[in-house]
Amino acid sequence: MKILIVEDEFALADALRDRLMQEKYEVDIANDGTTGYDMCMTGAYDIIIMDGMLPGKDGIEIIYEMRKAGVTTPVLMLTARSDLMDKLKGLDAGADDYMTKPFEVEELLARLRALIRRNYGKEENVLTVGNLKLDRKNASLVNTGDNQTISLAGKEFKILEYFMDNPGQALTREQISERIWGHDDNVEYNNVEVYVSFIRRKLKFLKANVKIRAVRGVGYRLDVEETAS
């Protein structure tokens, strides 16, 4: 699960990121509303933790514009605004849950788990597509037919996990880049292509019946090959 924290209190944002990473979440931070808006609109995140009062663009305004544009990413508002009317405004704008500061981290984690269950179902430690099994805990890939196993490097694992979470769906290079590297200005455009080629070699080594196919003018799609009858 990839989480975006939109929070202008640097110390709080950093502390939250560290705690969430201990729980094995991937975490990015935006420290102002303008940057947060741009990152929210990518659709690259599974959950967003949104402050209400932000420089540049208000948190409630960001959520409203996300929903208006069709971005359905679940949002947990985390704000000092505790009045009932503020809560109603946040929820009516499209927030999925609302917590006020100060807060207990364990409660926040529980609310995140509830959002994940409600929107994605229980997150499985193992993904299976075709004759491939991806173990999220140890980043290993297994051919379920002969149990041949191979390890994946960090970016290889994250990209293949993204594909296996979305089998048969065309993913653009931009979606993959945003998902894996976020807003890193130093990322080269061909990075996605390079890592896809690494993954393809490993799929071939495992004799997988799963292929990453190029979709012309779009990006890539993970397909299961049909066996000859």
PDB file of N, CA, C and O in Angstrom, residues 106-174:
ATOM      1  N   GLU A 106      -1.991   4.841  17.215  1.00  0.00           N
ATOM      2  CA  GLU A 106      -2.590   3.517  17.071  1.00  0.00           C
ATOM      3  C   GLU A 106      -4.017   3.606  16.532  1.00  0.00           C
ATOM      4  O   GLU A 106      -4.454   2.745  15.772  1.00  0.00           O
ATOM      5  N   GLU A 107      -4.740   4.653  16.934  1.00  0.00           N
ATOM      6  CA  GLU A 107      -6.082   4.840  16.381  1.00  0.00           C
ATOM      7  C   GLU A 107      -6.012   5.170  14.902  1.00  0.00           C
ATOM      8  O   GLU A 107      -6.797   4.654  14.096  1.00  0.00           O
ATOM      9  N   LEU A 108      -5.058   6.014  14.523  1.00  0.00           N
ATOM     10  CA  LEU A 108      -4.894   6.340  13.109  1.00  0.00           C
ATOM     11  C   LEU A 108      -4.587   5.085  12.296  1.00  0.00           C
ATOM     12  O   LEU A 108      -5.147   4.882  11.208  1.00  0.00           O
ATOM     13  N   LEU A 109      -3.707   4.235  12.799  1.00  0.00           N
ATOM     14  CA  LEU A 109      -3.372   2.995  12.096  1.00  0.00           C
ATOM     15  C   LEU A 109      -4.605   2.102  11.951  1.00  0.00           C
ATOM     16  O   LEU A 109      -4.814   1.483  10.890  1.00  0.00           O
ATOM     17  N   ALA A 110      -5.417   2.041  12.991  1.00  0.00           N
ATOM     18  CA  ALA A 110      -6.629   1.226  12.924  1.00  0.00           C
ATOM     19  C   ALA A 110      -7.602   1.779  11.890  1.00  0.00           C
ATOM     20  O   ALA A 110      -8.241   1.017  11.147  1.00  0.00           O
ATOM     21  N   ARG A 111      -7.711   3.095  11.828  1.00  0.00           N
ATOM     22  CA  ARG A 111      -8.606   3.703  10.839  1.00  0.00           C
ATOM     23  C   ARG A 111      -8.087   3.481   9.418  1.00  0.00           C
ATOM     24  O   ARG A 111      -8.880   3.279   8.487  1.00  0.00           O
ATOM     25  N   LEU A 112      -6.775   3.515   9.242  1.00  0.00           N
ATOM     26  CA  LEU A 112      -6.206   3.216   7.929  1.00  0.00           C
ATOM     27  C   LEU A 112      -6.516   1.773   7.522  1.00  0.00           C
ATOM     28  O   LEU A 112      -6.880   1.505   6.376  1.00  0.00           O
ATOM     29  N   ARG A 113      -6.362   0.852   8.450  1.00  0.00           N
ATOM     30  CA  ARG A 113      -6.663  -0.553   8.145  1.00  0.00           C
ATOM     31  C   ARG A 113      -8.128  -0.711   7.768  1.00  0.00           C
ATOM     32  O   ARG A 113      -8.462  -1.487   6.859  1.00  0.00           O
ATOM     33  N   ALA A 114      -9.007   0.024   8.460  1.00  0.00           N
ATOM     34  CA  ALA A 114     -10.432  -0.047   8.140  1.00  0.00           C
ATOM     35  C   ALA A 114     -10.703   0.496   6.739  1.00  0.00           C
ATOM     36  O   ALA A 114     -11.499  -0.084   5.976  1.00  0.00           O
ATOM     37  N   LEU A 115     -10.041   1.596   6.371  1.00  0.00           N
ATOM     38  CA  LEU A 115     -10.199   2.153   5.023  1.00  0.00           C
ATOM     39  C   LEU A 115      -9.718   1.168   3.969  1.00  0.00           C
ATOM     40  O   LEU A 115     -10.342   1.013   2.910  1.00  0.00           O
ATOM     41  N   ILE A 116      -8.603   0.514   4.245  1.00  0.00           N
ATOM     42  CA  ILE A 116      -8.062  -0.466   3.296  1.00  0.00           C
ATOM     43  C   ILE A 116      -9.026  -1.632   3.122  1.00  0.00           C
ATOM     44  O   ILE A 116      -9.312  -2.072   2.004  1.00  0.00           O
ATOM     45  N   ARG A 117      -9.543  -2.159   4.237  1.00  0.00           N
ATOM     46  CA  ARG A 117     -10.506  -3.268   4.149  1.00  0.00           C
ATOM     47  C   ARG A 117     -11.749  -2.855   3.377  1.00  0.00           C
ATOM     48  O   ARG A 117     -12.256  -3.607   2.539  1.00  0.00           O
ATOM     49  N   ARG A 118     -12.230  -1.662   3.651  1.00  0.00           N
ATOM     50  CA  ARG A 118     -13.470  -1.199   3.039  1.00  0.00           C
ATOM     51  C   ARG A 118     -13.311  -0.960   1.543  1.00  0.00           C
ATOM     52  O   ARG A 118     -14.237  -1.190   0.766  1.00  0.00           O
ATOM     53  N   ASN A 119     -12.134  -0.497   1.135  1.00  0.00           N
ATOM     54  CA  ASN A 119     -11.942  -0.115  -0.270  1.00  0.00           C
ATOM     55  C   ASN A 119     -11.217  -1.160  -1.107  1.00  0.00           C
ATOM     56  O   ASN A 119     -11.394  -1.205  -2.330  1.00  0.00           O
ATOM     57  N   TYR A 120     -10.394  -1.985  -0.457  1.00  0.00           N
ATOM     58  CA  TYR A 120      -9.587  -2.923  -1.228  1.00  0.00           C
ATOM     59  C   TYR A 120      -9.750  -4.362  -0.771  1.00  0.00           C
ATOM     60  O   TYR A 120      -9.181  -5.269  -1.388  1.00  0.00           O
ATOM     61  N   GLY A 121     -10.509  -4.593   0.306  1.00  0.00           N
ATOM     62  CA  GLY A 121     -10.561  -5.930   0.878  1.00  0.00           C
ATOM     63  C   GLY A 121      -9.290  -6.192   1.658  1.00  0.00           C
ATOM     64  O   GLY A 121      -8.407  -5.334   1.776  1.00  0.00           O
ATOM     65  N   LYS A 122      -9.178  -7.370   2.211  1.00  0.00           N
ATOM     66  CA  LYS A 122      -7.987  -7.714   2.988  1.00  0.00           C
ATOM     67  C   LYS A 122      -6.780  -7.823   2.063  1.00  0.00           C
ATOM     68  O   LYS A 122      -6.803  -8.505   1.048  1.00  0.00           O
ATOM     69  N   GLU A 123      -5.711  -7.131   2.428  1.00  0.00           N
ATOM     70  CA  GLU A 123      -4.492  -7.185   1.616  1.00  0.00           C
ATOM     71  C   GLU A 123      -3.786  -8.511   1.850  1.00  0.00           C
ATOM     72  O   GLU A 123      -3.452  -8.867   2.976  1.00  0.00           O
ATOM     73  N   GLU A 124      -3.614  -9.259   0.785  1.00  0.00           N
ATOM     74  CA  GLU A 124      -2.979 -10.561   0.891  1.00  0.00           C
ATOM     75  C   GLU A 124      -1.460 -10.421   0.822  1.00  0.00           C
ATOM     76  O   GLU A 124      -0.929  -9.567   0.114  1.00  0.00           O
ATOM     77  N   ASN A 125      -0.763 -11.276   1.557  1.00  0.00           N
ATOM     78  CA  ASN A 125       0.699 -11.272   1.505  1.00  0.00           C
ATOM     79  C   ASN A 125       1.225 -11.922   0.236  1.00  0.00           C
ATOM     80  O   ASN A 125       2.393 -11.764  -0.113  1.00  0.00           O
ATOM     81  N   VAL A 126       0.357 -12.695  -0.429  1.00  0.00           N
ATOM     82  CA  VAL A 126       0.765 -13.395  -1.643  1.00  0.00           C
ATOM     83  C   VAL A 126      -0.169 -13.019  -2.786  1.00  0.00           C
ATOM     84  O   VAL A 126      -1.393 -13.033  -2.632  1.00  0.00           O
ATOM     85  N   LEU A 127       0.400 -12.654  -3.926  1.00  0.00           N
ATOM     86  CA  LEU A 127      -0.362 -12.394  -5.143  1.00  0.00           C
ATOM     87  C   LEU A 127      -0.118 -13.527  -6.124  1.00  0.00           C
ATOM     88  O   LEU A 127       1.032 -13.954  -6.309  1.00  0.00           O
ATOM     89  N   THR A 128      -1.180 -14.008  -6.771  1.00  0.00           N
ATOM     90  CA  THR A 128      -1.032 -15.082  -7.750  1.00  0.00           C
ATOM     91  C   THR A 128      -1.688 -14.674  -9.056  1.00  0.00           C
ATOM     92  O   THR A 128      -2.854 -14.268  -9.081  1.00  0.00           O
ATOM     93  N   VAL A 129      -0.923 -14.763 -10.132  1.00  0.00           N
ATOM     94  CA  VAL A 129      -1.427 -14.535 -11.482  1.00  0.00           C
ATOM     95  C   VAL A 129      -0.813 -15.598 -12.376  1.00  0.00           C
ATOM     96  O   VAL A 129       0.416 -15.758 -12.395  1.00  0.00           O
ATOM     97  N   GLY A 130      -1.646 -16.335 -13.101  1.00  0.00           N
ATOM     98  CA  GLY A 130      -1.126 -17.412 -13.930  1.00  0.00           C
ATOM     99  C   GLY A 130      -0.398 -18.429 -13.066  1.00  0.00           C
ATOM    100  O   GLY A 130      -0.900 -18.849 -12.020  1.00  0.00           O
ATOM    101  N   ASN A 131       0.797 -18.844 -13.507  1.00  0.00           N
ATOM    102  CA  ASN A 131       1.581 -19.798 -12.715  1.00  0.00           C
ATOM    103  C   ASN A 131       2.624 -19.100 -11.842  1.00  0.00           C
ATOM    104  O   ASN A 131       3.597 -19.711 -11.415  1.00  0.00           O
ATOM    105  N   LEU A 132       2.396 -17.811 -11.566  1.00  0.00           N
ATOM    106  CA  LEU A 132       3.334 -17.037 -10.756  1.00  0.00           C
ATOM    107  C   LEU A 132       2.725 -16.685  -9.409  1.00  0.00           C
ATOM    108  O   LEU A 132       1.545 -16.329  -9.317  1.00  0.00           O
ATOM    109  N   LYS A 133       3.546 -16.761  -8.377  1.00  0.00           N
ATOM    110  CA  LYS A 133       3.158 -16.353  -7.034  1.00  0.00           C
ATOM    111  C   LYS A 133       4.187 -15.353  -6.527  1.00  0.00           C
ATOM    112  O   LYS A 133       5.381 -15.655  -6.478  1.00  0.00           O
ATOM    113  N   LEU A 134       3.717 -14.168  -6.159  1.00  0.00           N
ATOM    114  CA  LEU A 134       4.594 -13.114  -5.643  1.00  0.00           C
ATOM    115  C   LEU A 134       4.384 -12.997  -4.147  1.00  0.00           C
ATOM    116  O   LEU A 134       3.284 -12.708  -3.677  1.00  0.00           O
ATOM    117  N   ASP A 135       5.448 -13.241  -3.391  1.00  0.00           N
ATOM    118  CA  ASP A 135       5.389 -13.147  -1.936  1.00  0.00           C
ATOM    119  C   ASP A 135       5.804 -11.740  -1.524  1.00  0.00           C
ATOM    120  O   ASP A 135       6.962 -11.341  -1.697  1.00  0.00           O
ATOM    121  N   ARG A 136       4.852 -10.985  -0.987  1.00  0.00           N
ATOM    122  CA  ARG A 136       5.128  -9.598  -0.631  1.00  0.00           C
ATOM    123  C   ARG A 136       6.091  -9.478   0.541  1.00  0.00           C
ATOM    124  O   ARG A 136       6.808  -8.490   0.672  1.00  0.00           O
ATOM    125  N   LYS A 137       6.117 -10.454   1.419  1.00  0.00           N
ATOM    126  CA  LYS A 137       6.944 -10.354   2.620  1.00  0.00           C
ATOM    127  C   LYS A 137       8.430 -10.441   2.305  1.00  0.00           C
ATOM    128  O   LYS A 137       9.241  -9.738   2.910  1.00  0.00           O
ATOM    129  N   ASN A 138       8.798 -11.343   1.396  1.00  0.00           N
ATOM    130  CA  ASN A 138      10.230 -11.498   1.128  1.00  0.00           C
ATOM    131  C   ASN A 138      10.623 -11.158  -0.299  1.00  0.00           C
ATOM    132  O   ASN A 138      11.745 -11.450  -0.723  1.00  0.00           O
ATOM    133  N   ALA A 139       9.695 -10.536  -1.066  1.00  0.00           N
ATOM    134  CA  ALA A 139       9.980 -10.081  -2.432  1.00  0.00           C
ATOM    135  C   ALA A 139      10.512 -11.204  -3.309  1.00  0.00           C
ATOM    136  O   ALA A 139      11.451 -11.023  -4.078  1.00  0.00           O
ATOM    137  N   SER A 140       9.896 -12.388  -3.187  1.00  0.00           N
ATOM    138  CA  SER A 140      10.302 -13.515  -4.023  1.00  0.00           C
ATOM    139  C   SER A 140       9.195 -13.868  -5.007  1.00  0.00           C
ATOM    140  O   SER A 140       8.005 -13.653  -4.737  1.00  0.00           O
ATOM    141  N   LEU A 141       9.603 -14.413  -6.143  1.00  0.00           N
ATOM    142  CA  LEU A 141       8.677 -14.802  -7.204  1.00  0.00           C
ATOM    143  C   LEU A 141       8.836 -16.292  -7.452  1.00  0.00           C
ATOM    144  O   LEU A 141       9.957 -16.775  -7.617  1.00  0.00           O
ATOM    145  N   VAL A 142       7.714 -17.015  -7.466  1.00  0.00           N
ATOM    146  CA  VAL A 142       7.752 -18.479  -7.547  1.00  0.00           C
ATOM    147  C   VAL A 142       6.901 -18.959  -8.718  1.00  0.00           C
ATOM    148  O   VAL A 142       5.784 -18.478  -8.926  1.00  0.00           O
ATOM    149  N   ASN A 143       7.443 -19.922  -9.465  1.00  0.00           N
ATOM    150  CA  ASN A 143       6.641 -20.661 -10.444  1.00  0.00           C
ATOM    151  C   ASN A 143       5.896 -21.743  -9.663  1.00  0.00           C
ATOM    152  O   ASN A 143       6.515 -22.639  -9.078  1.00  0.00           O
ATOM    153  N   THR A 144       4.571 -21.667  -9.637  1.00  0.00           N
ATOM    154  CA  THR A 144       3.791 -22.590  -8.820  1.00  0.00           C
ATOM    155  C   THR A 144       3.800 -24.012  -9.374  1.00  0.00           C
ATOM    156  O   THR A 144       3.404 -24.951  -8.683  1.00  0.00           O
ATOM    157  N   GLY A 145       4.268 -24.178 -10.612  1.00  0.00           N
ATOM    158  CA  GLY A 145       4.316 -25.514 -11.192  1.00  0.00           C
ATOM    159  C   GLY A 145       5.502 -26.325 -10.723  1.00  0.00           C
ATOM    160  O   GLY A 145       5.357 -27.476 -10.303  1.00  0.00           O
ATOM    161  N   ASP A 146       6.691 -25.725 -10.753  1.00  0.00           N
ATOM    162  CA  ASP A 146       7.902 -26.467 -10.376  1.00  0.00           C
ATOM    163  C   ASP A 146       8.592 -25.887  -9.144  1.00  0.00           C
ATOM    164  O   ASP A 146       9.666 -26.349  -8.755  1.00  0.00           O
ATOM    165  N   ASN A 147       7.989 -24.834  -8.525  1.00  0.00           N
ATOM    166  CA  ASN A 147       8.526 -24.189  -7.317  1.00  0.00           C
ATOM    167  C   ASN A 147       9.872 -23.496  -7.525  1.00  0.00           C
ATOM    168  O   ASN A 147      10.576 -23.199  -6.555  1.00  0.00           O
ATOM    169  N   GLN A 148      10.237 -23.280  -8.777  1.00  0.00           N
ATOM    170  CA  GLN A 148      11.437 -22.491  -9.056  1.00  0.00           C
ATOM    171  C   GLN A 148      11.214 -21.078  -8.504  1.00  0.00           C
ATOM    172  O   GLN A 148      10.161 -20.475  -8.697  1.00  0.00           O
ATOM    173  N   THR A 149      12.217 -20.562  -7.785  1.00  0.00           N
ATOM    174  CA  THR A 149      12.063 -19.279  -7.092  1.00  0.00           C
ATOM    175  C   THR A 149      13.176 -18.323  -7.486  1.00  0.00           C
ATOM    176  O   THR A 149      14.324 -18.742  -7.723  1.00  0.00           O
ATOM    177  N   ILE A 150      12.824 -17.049  -7.527  1.00  0.00           N
ATOM    178  CA  ILE A 150      13.815 -16.020  -7.828  1.00  0.00           C
ATOM    179  C   ILE A 150      13.511 -14.793  -6.976  1.00  0.00           C
ATOM    180  O   ILE A 150      12.341 -14.525  -6.652  1.00  0.00           O
ATOM    181  N   SER A 151      14.560 -14.083  -6.577  1.00  0.00           N
ATOM    182  CA  SER A 151      14.369 -12.862  -5.783  1.00  0.00           C
ATOM    183  C   SER A 151      14.258 -11.656  -6.706  1.00  0.00           C
ATOM    184  O   SER A 151      14.825 -11.634  -7.804  1.00  0.00           O
ATOM    185  N   LEU A 152      13.553 -10.639  -6.229  1.00  0.00           N
ATOM    186  CA  LEU A 152      13.381  -9.410  -6.986  1.00  0.00           C
ATOM    187  C   LEU A 152      14.029  -8.249  -6.240  1.00  0.00           C
ATOM    188  O   LEU A 152      13.906  -8.148  -5.018  1.00  0.00           O
ATOM    189  N   ALA A 153      14.714  -7.398  -6.984  1.00  0.00           N
ATOM    190  CA  ALA A 153      15.257  -6.176  -6.392  1.00  0.00           C
ATOM    191  C   ALA A 153      14.111  -5.210  -6.097  1.00  0.00           C
ATOM    192  O   ALA A 153      12.983  -5.400  -6.566  1.00  0.00           O
ATOM    193  N   GLY A 154      14.403  -4.171  -5.322  1.00  0.00           N
ATOM    194  CA  GLY A 154      13.359  -3.277  -4.821  1.00  0.00           C
ATOM    195  C   GLY A 154      12.408  -2.736  -5.868  1.00  0.00           C
ATOM    196  O   GLY A 154      11.183  -2.913  -5.785  1.00  0.00           O
ATOM    197  N   LYS A 155      12.920  -2.065  -6.901  1.00  0.00           N
ATOM    198  CA  LYS A 155      12.063  -1.469  -7.920  1.00  0.00           C
ATOM    199  C   LYS A 155      11.403  -2.545  -8.774  1.00  0.00           C
ATOM    200  O   LYS A 155      10.251  -2.386  -9.197  1.00  0.00           O
ATOM    201  N   GLU A 156      12.111  -3.635  -9.049  1.00  0.00           N
ATOM    202  CA  GLU A 156      11.504  -4.755  -9.796  1.00  0.00           C
ATOM    203  C   GLU A 156      10.284  -5.278  -9.048  1.00  0.00           C
ATOM    204  O   GLU A 156       9.220  -5.493  -9.648  1.00  0.00           O
ATOM    205  N   PHE A 157      10.444  -5.478  -7.744  1.00  0.00           N
ATOM    206  CA  PHE A 157       9.338  -5.989  -6.935  1.00  0.00           C
ATOM    207  C   PHE A 157       8.150  -5.032  -6.976  1.00  0.00           C
ATOM    208  O   PHE A 157       7.002  -5.445  -7.185  1.00  0.00           O
ATOM    209  N   LYS A 158       8.390  -3.745  -6.781  1.00  0.00           N
ATOM    210  CA  LYS A 158       7.297  -2.781  -6.724  1.00  0.00           C
ATOM    211  C   LYS A 158       6.555  -2.687  -8.059  1.00  0.00           C
ATOM    212  O   LYS A 158       5.315  -2.576  -8.090  1.00  0.00           O
ATOM    213  N   ILE A 159       7.302  -2.733  -9.160  1.00  0.00           N
ATOM    214  CA  ILE A 159       6.655  -2.651 -10.472  1.00  0.00           C
ATOM    215  C   ILE A 159       5.845  -3.908 -10.753  1.00  0.00           C
ATOM    216  O   ILE A 159       4.684  -3.837 -11.199  1.00  0.00           O
ATOM    217  N   LEU A 160       6.428  -5.084 -10.488  1.00  0.00           N
ATOM    218  CA  LEU A 160       5.691  -6.321 -10.743  1.00  0.00           C
ATOM    219  C   LEU A 160       4.475  -6.429  -9.817  1.00  0.00           C
ATOM    220  O   LEU A 160       3.407  -6.906 -10.226  1.00  0.00           O
ATOM    221  N   GLU A 161       4.614  -6.000  -8.577  1.00  0.00           N
ATOM    222  CA  GLU A 161       3.478  -5.986  -7.656  1.00  0.00           C
ATOM    223  C   GLU A 161       2.354  -5.124  -8.223  1.00  0.00           C
ATOM    224  O   GLU A 161       1.173  -5.497  -8.172  1.00  0.00           O
ATOM    225  N   TYR A 162       2.696  -3.978  -8.785  1.00  0.00           N
ATOM    226  CA  TYR A 162       1.700  -3.071  -9.385  1.00  0.00           C
ATOM    227  C   TYR A 162       0.984  -3.763 -10.546  1.00  0.00           C
ATOM    228  O   TYR A 162      -0.248  -3.699 -10.664  1.00  0.00           O
ATOM    229  N   PHE A 163       1.762  -4.448 -11.393  1.00  0.00           N
ATOM    230  CA  PHE A 163       1.154  -5.184 -12.506  1.00  0.00           C
ATOM    231  C   PHE A 163       0.246  -6.307 -12.005  1.00  0.00           C
ATOM    232  O   PHE A 163      -0.866  -6.501 -12.512  1.00  0.00           O
ATOM    233  N   MET A 164       0.721  -7.062 -11.005  1.00  0.00           N
ATOM    234  CA  MET A 164      -0.049  -8.215 -10.532  1.00  0.00           C
ATOM    235  C   MET A 164      -1.274  -7.794  -9.721  1.00  0.00           C
ATOM    236  O   MET A 164      -2.225  -8.567  -9.584  1.00  0.00           O
ATOM    237  N   ASP A 165      -1.261  -6.577  -9.204  1.00  0.00           N
ATOM    238  CA  ASP A 165      -2.460  -6.024  -8.569  1.00  0.00           C
ATOM    239  C   ASP A 165      -3.491  -5.592  -9.613  1.00  0.00           C
ATOM    240  O   ASP A 165      -4.669  -5.411  -9.290  1.00  0.00           O
ATOM    241  N   ASN A 166      -3.017  -5.424 -10.858  1.00  0.00           N
ATOM    242  CA  ASN A 166      -3.885  -4.937 -11.939  1.00  0.00           C
ATOM    243  C   ASN A 166      -3.720  -5.769 -13.203  1.00  0.00           C
ATOM    244  O   ASN A 166      -3.421  -5.229 -14.275  1.00  0.00           O
ATOM    245  N   PRO A 167      -3.899  -7.104 -13.137  1.00  0.00           N
ATOM    246  CA  PRO A 167      -3.678  -7.948 -14.322  1.00  0.00           C
ATOM    247  C   PRO A 167      -4.668  -7.619 -15.439  1.00  0.00           C
ATOM    248  O   PRO A 167      -5.841  -7.330 -15.175  1.00  0.00           O
ATOM    249  N   GLY A 168      -4.151  -7.618 -16.662  1.00  0.00           N
ATOM    250  CA  GLY A 168      -5.003  -7.350 -17.811  1.00  0.00           C
ATOM    251  C   GLY A 168      -5.326  -5.889 -18.034  1.00  0.00           C
ATOM    252  O   GLY A 168      -6.007  -5.538 -19.000  1.00  0.00           O
ATOM    253  N   GLN A 169      -4.831  -5.025 -17.173  1.00  0.00           N
ATOM    254  CA  GLN A 169      -5.113  -3.592 -17.283  1.00  0.00           C
ATOM    255  C   GLN A 169      -3.898  -2.872 -17.845  1.00  0.00           C
ATOM    256  O   GLN A 169      -2.777  -3.063 -17.378  1.00  0.00           O
ATOM    257  N   ALA A 170      -4.120  -2.037 -18.854  1.00  0.00           N
ATOM    258  CA  ALA A 170      -3.028  -1.264 -19.438  1.00  0.00           C
ATOM    259  C   ALA A 170      -2.629  -0.152 -18.476  1.00  0.00           C
ATOM    260  O   ALA A 170      -3.467   0.644 -18.047  1.00  0.00           O
ATOM    261  N   LEU A 171      -1.352  -0.133 -18.113  1.00  0.00           N
ATOM    262  CA  LEU A 171      -0.817   0.900 -17.230  1.00  0.00           C
ATOM    263  C   LEU A 171       0.120   1.792 -18.034  1.00  0.00           C
ATOM    264  O   LEU A 171       1.008   1.296 -18.735  1.00  0.00           O
ATOM    265  N   THR A 172      -0.066   3.091 -17.941  1.00  0.00           N
ATOM    266  CA  THR A 172       0.790   4.003 -18.690  1.00  0.00           C
ATOM    267  C   THR A 172       2.159   4.109 -18.031  1.00  0.00           C
ATOM    268  O   THR A 172       2.313   3.832 -16.837  1.00  0.00           O
ATOM    269  N   ARG A 173       3.139   4.523 -18.807  1.00  0.00           N
ATOM    270  CA  ARG A 173       4.467   4.751 -18.242  1.00  0.00           C
ATOM    271  C   ARG A 173       4.411   5.810 -17.143  1.00  0.00           C
ATOM    272  O   ARG A 173       5.131   5.731 -16.144  1.00  0.00           O
ATOM    273  N   GLU A 174       3.544   6.819 -17.353  1.00  0.00           N
ATOM    274  CA  GLU A 174       3.412   7.873 -16.356  1.00  0.00           C
ATOM    275  C   GLU A 174       2.840   7.322 -15.053  1.00  0.00           C
ATOM    276  O   GLU A 174       3.299   7.689 -13.967  1.00  0.00           O
TER     277      GLU A 174
END
